[in-house]
JSON list of C-alpha atoms in Angstrom, two decimals:
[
{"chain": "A", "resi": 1, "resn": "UNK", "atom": "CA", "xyz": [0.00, 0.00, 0.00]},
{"chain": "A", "resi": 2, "resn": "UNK", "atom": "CA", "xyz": [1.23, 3.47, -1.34]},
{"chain": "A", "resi": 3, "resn": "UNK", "atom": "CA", "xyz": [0.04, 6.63, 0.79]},
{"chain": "A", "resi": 4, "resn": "UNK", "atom": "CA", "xyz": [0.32, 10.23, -0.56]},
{"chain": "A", "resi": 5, "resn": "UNK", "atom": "CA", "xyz": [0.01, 13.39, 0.86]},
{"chain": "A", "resi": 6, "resn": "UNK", "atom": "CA", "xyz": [0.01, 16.55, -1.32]},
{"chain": "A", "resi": 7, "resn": "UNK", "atom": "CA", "xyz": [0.67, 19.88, -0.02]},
{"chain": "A", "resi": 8, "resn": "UNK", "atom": "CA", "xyz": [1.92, 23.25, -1.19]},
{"chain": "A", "resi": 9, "resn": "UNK", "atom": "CA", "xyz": [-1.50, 24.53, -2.45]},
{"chain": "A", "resi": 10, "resn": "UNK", "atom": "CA", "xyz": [-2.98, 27.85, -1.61]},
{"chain": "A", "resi": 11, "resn": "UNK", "atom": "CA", "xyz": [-3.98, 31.14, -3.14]},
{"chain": "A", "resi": 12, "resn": "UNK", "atom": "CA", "xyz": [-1.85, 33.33, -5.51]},
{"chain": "A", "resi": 13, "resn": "UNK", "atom": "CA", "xyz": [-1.93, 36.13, -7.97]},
{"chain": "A", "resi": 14, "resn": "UNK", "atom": "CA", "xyz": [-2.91, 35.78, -11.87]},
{"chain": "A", "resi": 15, "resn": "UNK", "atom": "CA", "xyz": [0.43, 35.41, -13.33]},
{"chain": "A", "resi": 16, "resn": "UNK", "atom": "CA", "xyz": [2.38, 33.81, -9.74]},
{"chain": "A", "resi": 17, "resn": "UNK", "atom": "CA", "xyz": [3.67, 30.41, -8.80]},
{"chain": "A", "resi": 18, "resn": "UNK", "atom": "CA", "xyz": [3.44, 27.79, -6.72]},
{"chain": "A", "resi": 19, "resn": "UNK", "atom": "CA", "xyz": [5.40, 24.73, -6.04]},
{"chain": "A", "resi": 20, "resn": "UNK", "atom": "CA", "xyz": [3.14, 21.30, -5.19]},
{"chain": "A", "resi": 21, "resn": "UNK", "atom": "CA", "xyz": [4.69, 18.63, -3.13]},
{"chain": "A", "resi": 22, "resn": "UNK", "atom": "CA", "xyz": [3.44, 14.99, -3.34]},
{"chain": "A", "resi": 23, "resn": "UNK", "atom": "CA", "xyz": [5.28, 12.17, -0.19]},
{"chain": "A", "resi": 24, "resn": "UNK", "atom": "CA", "xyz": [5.29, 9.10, -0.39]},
{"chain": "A", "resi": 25, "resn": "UNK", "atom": "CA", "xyz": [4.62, 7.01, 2.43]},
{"chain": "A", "resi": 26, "resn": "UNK", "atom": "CA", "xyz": [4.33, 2.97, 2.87]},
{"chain": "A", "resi": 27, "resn": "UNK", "atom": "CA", "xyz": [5.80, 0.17, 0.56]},
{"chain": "A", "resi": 28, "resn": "UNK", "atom": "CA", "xyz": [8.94, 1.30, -1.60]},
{"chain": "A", "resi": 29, "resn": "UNK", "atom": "CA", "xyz": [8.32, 0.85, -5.42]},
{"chain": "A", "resi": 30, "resn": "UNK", "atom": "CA", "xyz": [10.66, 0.56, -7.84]},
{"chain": "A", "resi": 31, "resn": "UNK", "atom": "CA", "xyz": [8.88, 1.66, -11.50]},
{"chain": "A", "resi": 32, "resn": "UNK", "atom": "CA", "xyz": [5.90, 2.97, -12.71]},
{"chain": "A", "resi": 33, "resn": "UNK", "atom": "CA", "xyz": [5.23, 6.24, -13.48]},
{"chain": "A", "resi": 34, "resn": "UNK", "atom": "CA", "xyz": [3.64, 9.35, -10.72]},
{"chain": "A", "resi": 35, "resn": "UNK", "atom": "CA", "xyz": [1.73, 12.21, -12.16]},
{"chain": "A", "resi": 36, "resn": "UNK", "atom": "CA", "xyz": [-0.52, 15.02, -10.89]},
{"chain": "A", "resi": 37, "resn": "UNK", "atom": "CA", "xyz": [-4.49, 15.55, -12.13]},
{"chain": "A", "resi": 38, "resn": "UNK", "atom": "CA", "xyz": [-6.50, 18.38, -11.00]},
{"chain": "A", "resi": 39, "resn": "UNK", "atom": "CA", "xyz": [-9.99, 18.88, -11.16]},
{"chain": "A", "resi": 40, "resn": "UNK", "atom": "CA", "xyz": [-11.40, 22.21, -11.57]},
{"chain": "A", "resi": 41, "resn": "UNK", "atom": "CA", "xyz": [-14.61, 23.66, -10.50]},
{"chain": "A", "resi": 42, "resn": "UNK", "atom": "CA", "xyz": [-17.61, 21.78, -12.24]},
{"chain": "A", "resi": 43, "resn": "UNK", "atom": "CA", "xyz": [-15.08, 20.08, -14.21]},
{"chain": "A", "resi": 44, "resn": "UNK", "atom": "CA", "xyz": [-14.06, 16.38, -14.56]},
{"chain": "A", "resi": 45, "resn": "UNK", "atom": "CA", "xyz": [-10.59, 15.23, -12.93]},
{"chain": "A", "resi": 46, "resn": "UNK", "atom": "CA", "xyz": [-7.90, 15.86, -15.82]},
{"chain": "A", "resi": 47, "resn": "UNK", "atom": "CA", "xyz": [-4.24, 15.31, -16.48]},
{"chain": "A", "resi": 48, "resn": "UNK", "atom": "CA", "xyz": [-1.75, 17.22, -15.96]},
{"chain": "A", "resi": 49, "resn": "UNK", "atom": "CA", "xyz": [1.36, 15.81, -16.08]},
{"chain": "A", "resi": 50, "resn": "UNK", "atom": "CA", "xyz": [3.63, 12.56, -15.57]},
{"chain": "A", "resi": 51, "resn": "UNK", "atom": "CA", "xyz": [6.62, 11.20, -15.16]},
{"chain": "A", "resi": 52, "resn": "UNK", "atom": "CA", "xyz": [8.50, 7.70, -15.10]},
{"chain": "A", "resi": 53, "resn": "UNK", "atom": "CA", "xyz": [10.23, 6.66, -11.93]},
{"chain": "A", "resi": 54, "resn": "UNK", "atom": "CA", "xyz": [13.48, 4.66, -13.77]},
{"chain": "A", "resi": 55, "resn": "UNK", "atom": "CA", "xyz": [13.93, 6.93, -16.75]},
{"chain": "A", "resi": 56, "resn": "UNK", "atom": "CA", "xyz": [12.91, 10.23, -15.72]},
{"chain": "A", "resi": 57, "resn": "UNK", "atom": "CA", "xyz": [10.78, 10.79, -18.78]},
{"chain": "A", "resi": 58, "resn": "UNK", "atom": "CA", "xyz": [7.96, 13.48, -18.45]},
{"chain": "A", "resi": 59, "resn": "UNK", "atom": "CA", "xyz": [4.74, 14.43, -20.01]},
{"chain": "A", "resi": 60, "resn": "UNK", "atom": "CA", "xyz": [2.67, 17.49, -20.21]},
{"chain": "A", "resi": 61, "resn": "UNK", "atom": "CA", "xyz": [-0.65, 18.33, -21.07]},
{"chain": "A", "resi": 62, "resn": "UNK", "atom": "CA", "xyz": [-1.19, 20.51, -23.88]},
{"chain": "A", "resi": 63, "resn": "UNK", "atom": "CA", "xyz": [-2.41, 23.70, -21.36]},
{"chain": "A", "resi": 64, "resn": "UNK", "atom": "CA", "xyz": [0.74, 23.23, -19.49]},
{"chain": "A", "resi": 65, "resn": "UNK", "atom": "CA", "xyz": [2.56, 24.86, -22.97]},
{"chain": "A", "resi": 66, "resn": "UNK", "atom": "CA", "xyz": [5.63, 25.26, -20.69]},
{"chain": "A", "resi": 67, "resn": "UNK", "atom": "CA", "xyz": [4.68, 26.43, -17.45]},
{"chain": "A", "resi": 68, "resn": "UNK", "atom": "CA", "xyz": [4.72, 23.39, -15.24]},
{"chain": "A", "resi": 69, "resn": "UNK", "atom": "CA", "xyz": [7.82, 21.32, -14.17]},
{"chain": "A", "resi": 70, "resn": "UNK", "atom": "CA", "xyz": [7.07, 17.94, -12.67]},
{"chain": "A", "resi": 71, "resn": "UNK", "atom": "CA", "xyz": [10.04, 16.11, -10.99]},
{"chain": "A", "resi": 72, "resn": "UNK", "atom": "CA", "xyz": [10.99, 13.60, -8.51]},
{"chain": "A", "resi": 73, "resn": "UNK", "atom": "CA", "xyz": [13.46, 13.28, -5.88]},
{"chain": "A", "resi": 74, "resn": "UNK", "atom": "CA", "xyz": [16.89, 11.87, -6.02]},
{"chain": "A", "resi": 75, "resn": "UNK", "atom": "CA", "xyz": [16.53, 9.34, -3.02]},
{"chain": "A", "resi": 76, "resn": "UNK", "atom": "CA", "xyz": [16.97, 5.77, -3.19]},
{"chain": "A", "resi": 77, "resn": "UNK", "atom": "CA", "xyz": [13.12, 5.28, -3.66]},
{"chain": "A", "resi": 78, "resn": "UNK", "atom": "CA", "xyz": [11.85, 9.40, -4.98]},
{"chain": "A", "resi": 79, "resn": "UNK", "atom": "CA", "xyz": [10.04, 9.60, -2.12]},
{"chain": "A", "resi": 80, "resn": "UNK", "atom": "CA", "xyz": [9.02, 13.11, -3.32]},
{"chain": "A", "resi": 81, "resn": "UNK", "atom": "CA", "xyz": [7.62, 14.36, -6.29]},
{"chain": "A", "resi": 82, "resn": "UNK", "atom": "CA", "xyz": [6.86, 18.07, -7.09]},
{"chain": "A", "resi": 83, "resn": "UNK", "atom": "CA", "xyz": [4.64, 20.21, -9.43]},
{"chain": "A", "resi": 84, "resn": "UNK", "atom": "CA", "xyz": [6.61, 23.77, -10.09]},
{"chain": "A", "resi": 85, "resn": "UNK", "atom": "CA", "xyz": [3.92, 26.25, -11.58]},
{"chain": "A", "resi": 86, "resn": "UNK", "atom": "CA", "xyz": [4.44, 29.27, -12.91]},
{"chain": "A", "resi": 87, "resn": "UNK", "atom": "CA", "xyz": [2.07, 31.88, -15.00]},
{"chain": "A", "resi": 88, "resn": "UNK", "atom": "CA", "xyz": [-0.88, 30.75, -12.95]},
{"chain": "A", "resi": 89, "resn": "UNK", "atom": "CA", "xyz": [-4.03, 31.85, -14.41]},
{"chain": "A", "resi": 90, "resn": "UNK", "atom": "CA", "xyz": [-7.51, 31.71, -12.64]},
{"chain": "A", "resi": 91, "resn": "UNK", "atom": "CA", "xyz": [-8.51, 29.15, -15.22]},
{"chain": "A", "resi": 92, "resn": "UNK", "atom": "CA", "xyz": [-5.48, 26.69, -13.49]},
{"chain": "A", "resi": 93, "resn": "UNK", "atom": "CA", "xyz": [-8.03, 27.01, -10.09]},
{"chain": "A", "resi": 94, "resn": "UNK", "atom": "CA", "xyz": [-8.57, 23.38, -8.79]},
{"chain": "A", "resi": 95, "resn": "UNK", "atom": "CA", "xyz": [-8.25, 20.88, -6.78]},
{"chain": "A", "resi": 96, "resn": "UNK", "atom": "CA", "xyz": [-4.51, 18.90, -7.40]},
{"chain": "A", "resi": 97, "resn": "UNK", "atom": "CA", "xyz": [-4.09, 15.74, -7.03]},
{"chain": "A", "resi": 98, "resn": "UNK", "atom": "CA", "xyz": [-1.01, 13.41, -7.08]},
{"chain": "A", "resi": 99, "resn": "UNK", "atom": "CA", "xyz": [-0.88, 9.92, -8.44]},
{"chain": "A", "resi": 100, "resn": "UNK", "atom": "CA", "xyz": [1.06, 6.68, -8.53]},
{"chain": "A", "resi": 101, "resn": "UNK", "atom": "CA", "xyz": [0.86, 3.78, -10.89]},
{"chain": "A", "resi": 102, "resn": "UNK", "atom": "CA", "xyz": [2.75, 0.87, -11.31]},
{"chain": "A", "resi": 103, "resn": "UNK", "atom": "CA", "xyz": [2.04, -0.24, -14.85]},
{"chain": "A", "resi": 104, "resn": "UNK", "atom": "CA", "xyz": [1.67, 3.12, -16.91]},
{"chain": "A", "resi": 105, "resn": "UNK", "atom": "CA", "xyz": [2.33, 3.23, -19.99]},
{"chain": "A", "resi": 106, "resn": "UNK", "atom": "CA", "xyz": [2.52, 5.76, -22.51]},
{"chain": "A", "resi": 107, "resn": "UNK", "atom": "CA", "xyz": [-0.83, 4.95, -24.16]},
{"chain": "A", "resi": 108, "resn": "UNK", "atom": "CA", "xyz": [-2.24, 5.48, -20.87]},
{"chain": "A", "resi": 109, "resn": "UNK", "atom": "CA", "xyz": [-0.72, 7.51, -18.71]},
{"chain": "A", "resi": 110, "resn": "UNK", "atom": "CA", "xyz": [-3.38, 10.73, -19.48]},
{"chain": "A", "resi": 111, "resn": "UNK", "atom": "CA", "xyz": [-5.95, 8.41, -17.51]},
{"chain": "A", "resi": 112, "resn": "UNK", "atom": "CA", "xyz": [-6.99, 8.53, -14.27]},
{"chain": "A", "resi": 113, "resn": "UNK", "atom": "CA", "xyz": [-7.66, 4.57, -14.41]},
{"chain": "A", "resi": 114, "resn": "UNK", "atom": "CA", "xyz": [-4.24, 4.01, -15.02]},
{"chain": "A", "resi": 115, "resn": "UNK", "atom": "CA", "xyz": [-2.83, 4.63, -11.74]},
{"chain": "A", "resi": 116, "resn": "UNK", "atom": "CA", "xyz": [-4.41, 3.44, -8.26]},
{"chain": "A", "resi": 117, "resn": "UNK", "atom": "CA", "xyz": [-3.25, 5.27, -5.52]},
{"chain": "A", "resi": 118, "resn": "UNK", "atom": "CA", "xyz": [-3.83, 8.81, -4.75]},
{"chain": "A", "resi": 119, "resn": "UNK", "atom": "CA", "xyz": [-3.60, 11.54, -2.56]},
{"chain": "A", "resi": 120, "resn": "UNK", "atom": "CA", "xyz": [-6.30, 13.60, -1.28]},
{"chain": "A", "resi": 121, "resn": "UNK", "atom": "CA", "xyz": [-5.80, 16.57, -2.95]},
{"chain": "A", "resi": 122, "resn": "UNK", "atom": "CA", "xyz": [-4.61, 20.24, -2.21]},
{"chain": "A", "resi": 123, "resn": "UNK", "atom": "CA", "xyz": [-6.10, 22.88, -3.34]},
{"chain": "A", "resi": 124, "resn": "UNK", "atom": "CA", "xyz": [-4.81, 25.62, -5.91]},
{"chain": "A", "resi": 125, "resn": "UNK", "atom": "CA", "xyz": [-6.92, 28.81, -6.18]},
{"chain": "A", "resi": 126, "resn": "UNK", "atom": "CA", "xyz": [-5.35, 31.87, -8.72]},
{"chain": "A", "resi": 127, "resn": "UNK", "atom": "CA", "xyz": [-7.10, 35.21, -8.44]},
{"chain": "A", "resi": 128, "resn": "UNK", "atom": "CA", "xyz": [-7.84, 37.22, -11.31]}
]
């Protein structure tokens, strides 16, 4: 069993930044992939970005166009992952979540089925 607790969320600015941390807690794993989804008011939960545990490989959603950096920490088991954000725009207002999945692959690692253990969520609010 994988627990993960997000935190980092809070209110900013239009155009300000925030940095999202995810920990890991329980049973070490050794591949797979860990992303972040958010789910925005009256929206369905959406993807935001991934990225593989042994190769370091990430992947964006298209909105992201450059303004998110996902990465992982350089401990034995990247017990942390992170979400930088910058250019925040009230339309990036949501709930974050952070993810963990042992057999993502490329095909599917944009779905929310493909990984099954989350956090609970932190939330990101950007004022116009």
């Amino acid at each position: 069993q994988v627990q993960l607790v997000e935190s980092g969320g809070g209110l900013v600015q239009n155009g300000g930044s925030l940095t999202l941390s995810c920990a890991v807690a329980g049973r070490a794993f050794y591949k797979g992939a860990m992303g972040w989804f958010r789910q925005r008011p009256g929206k369905e939960r959406e993807f935001v970005a991934t990225i593989y545990r042994n190769t370091g490989e990430d992947y964006y959603a298209g909105f992201v166009k450059g303004r998110f950096t996902i990465s992982l920490s350089r401990d034995d088991f990247n017990k942390t992952m992170w979400l930088q954000m910058h250019s925040l725009k009230p339309d990036d207002t949501g709930v974050y979540y952070c993810a963990v999945g042992m057999g993502v692959i490329t095909s599917t690692l944009r779905l929310g089925a493909a990984y099954e253990s989350w956090g609970q969520g932190t939330q990101v609010t950007v004022s116009s």
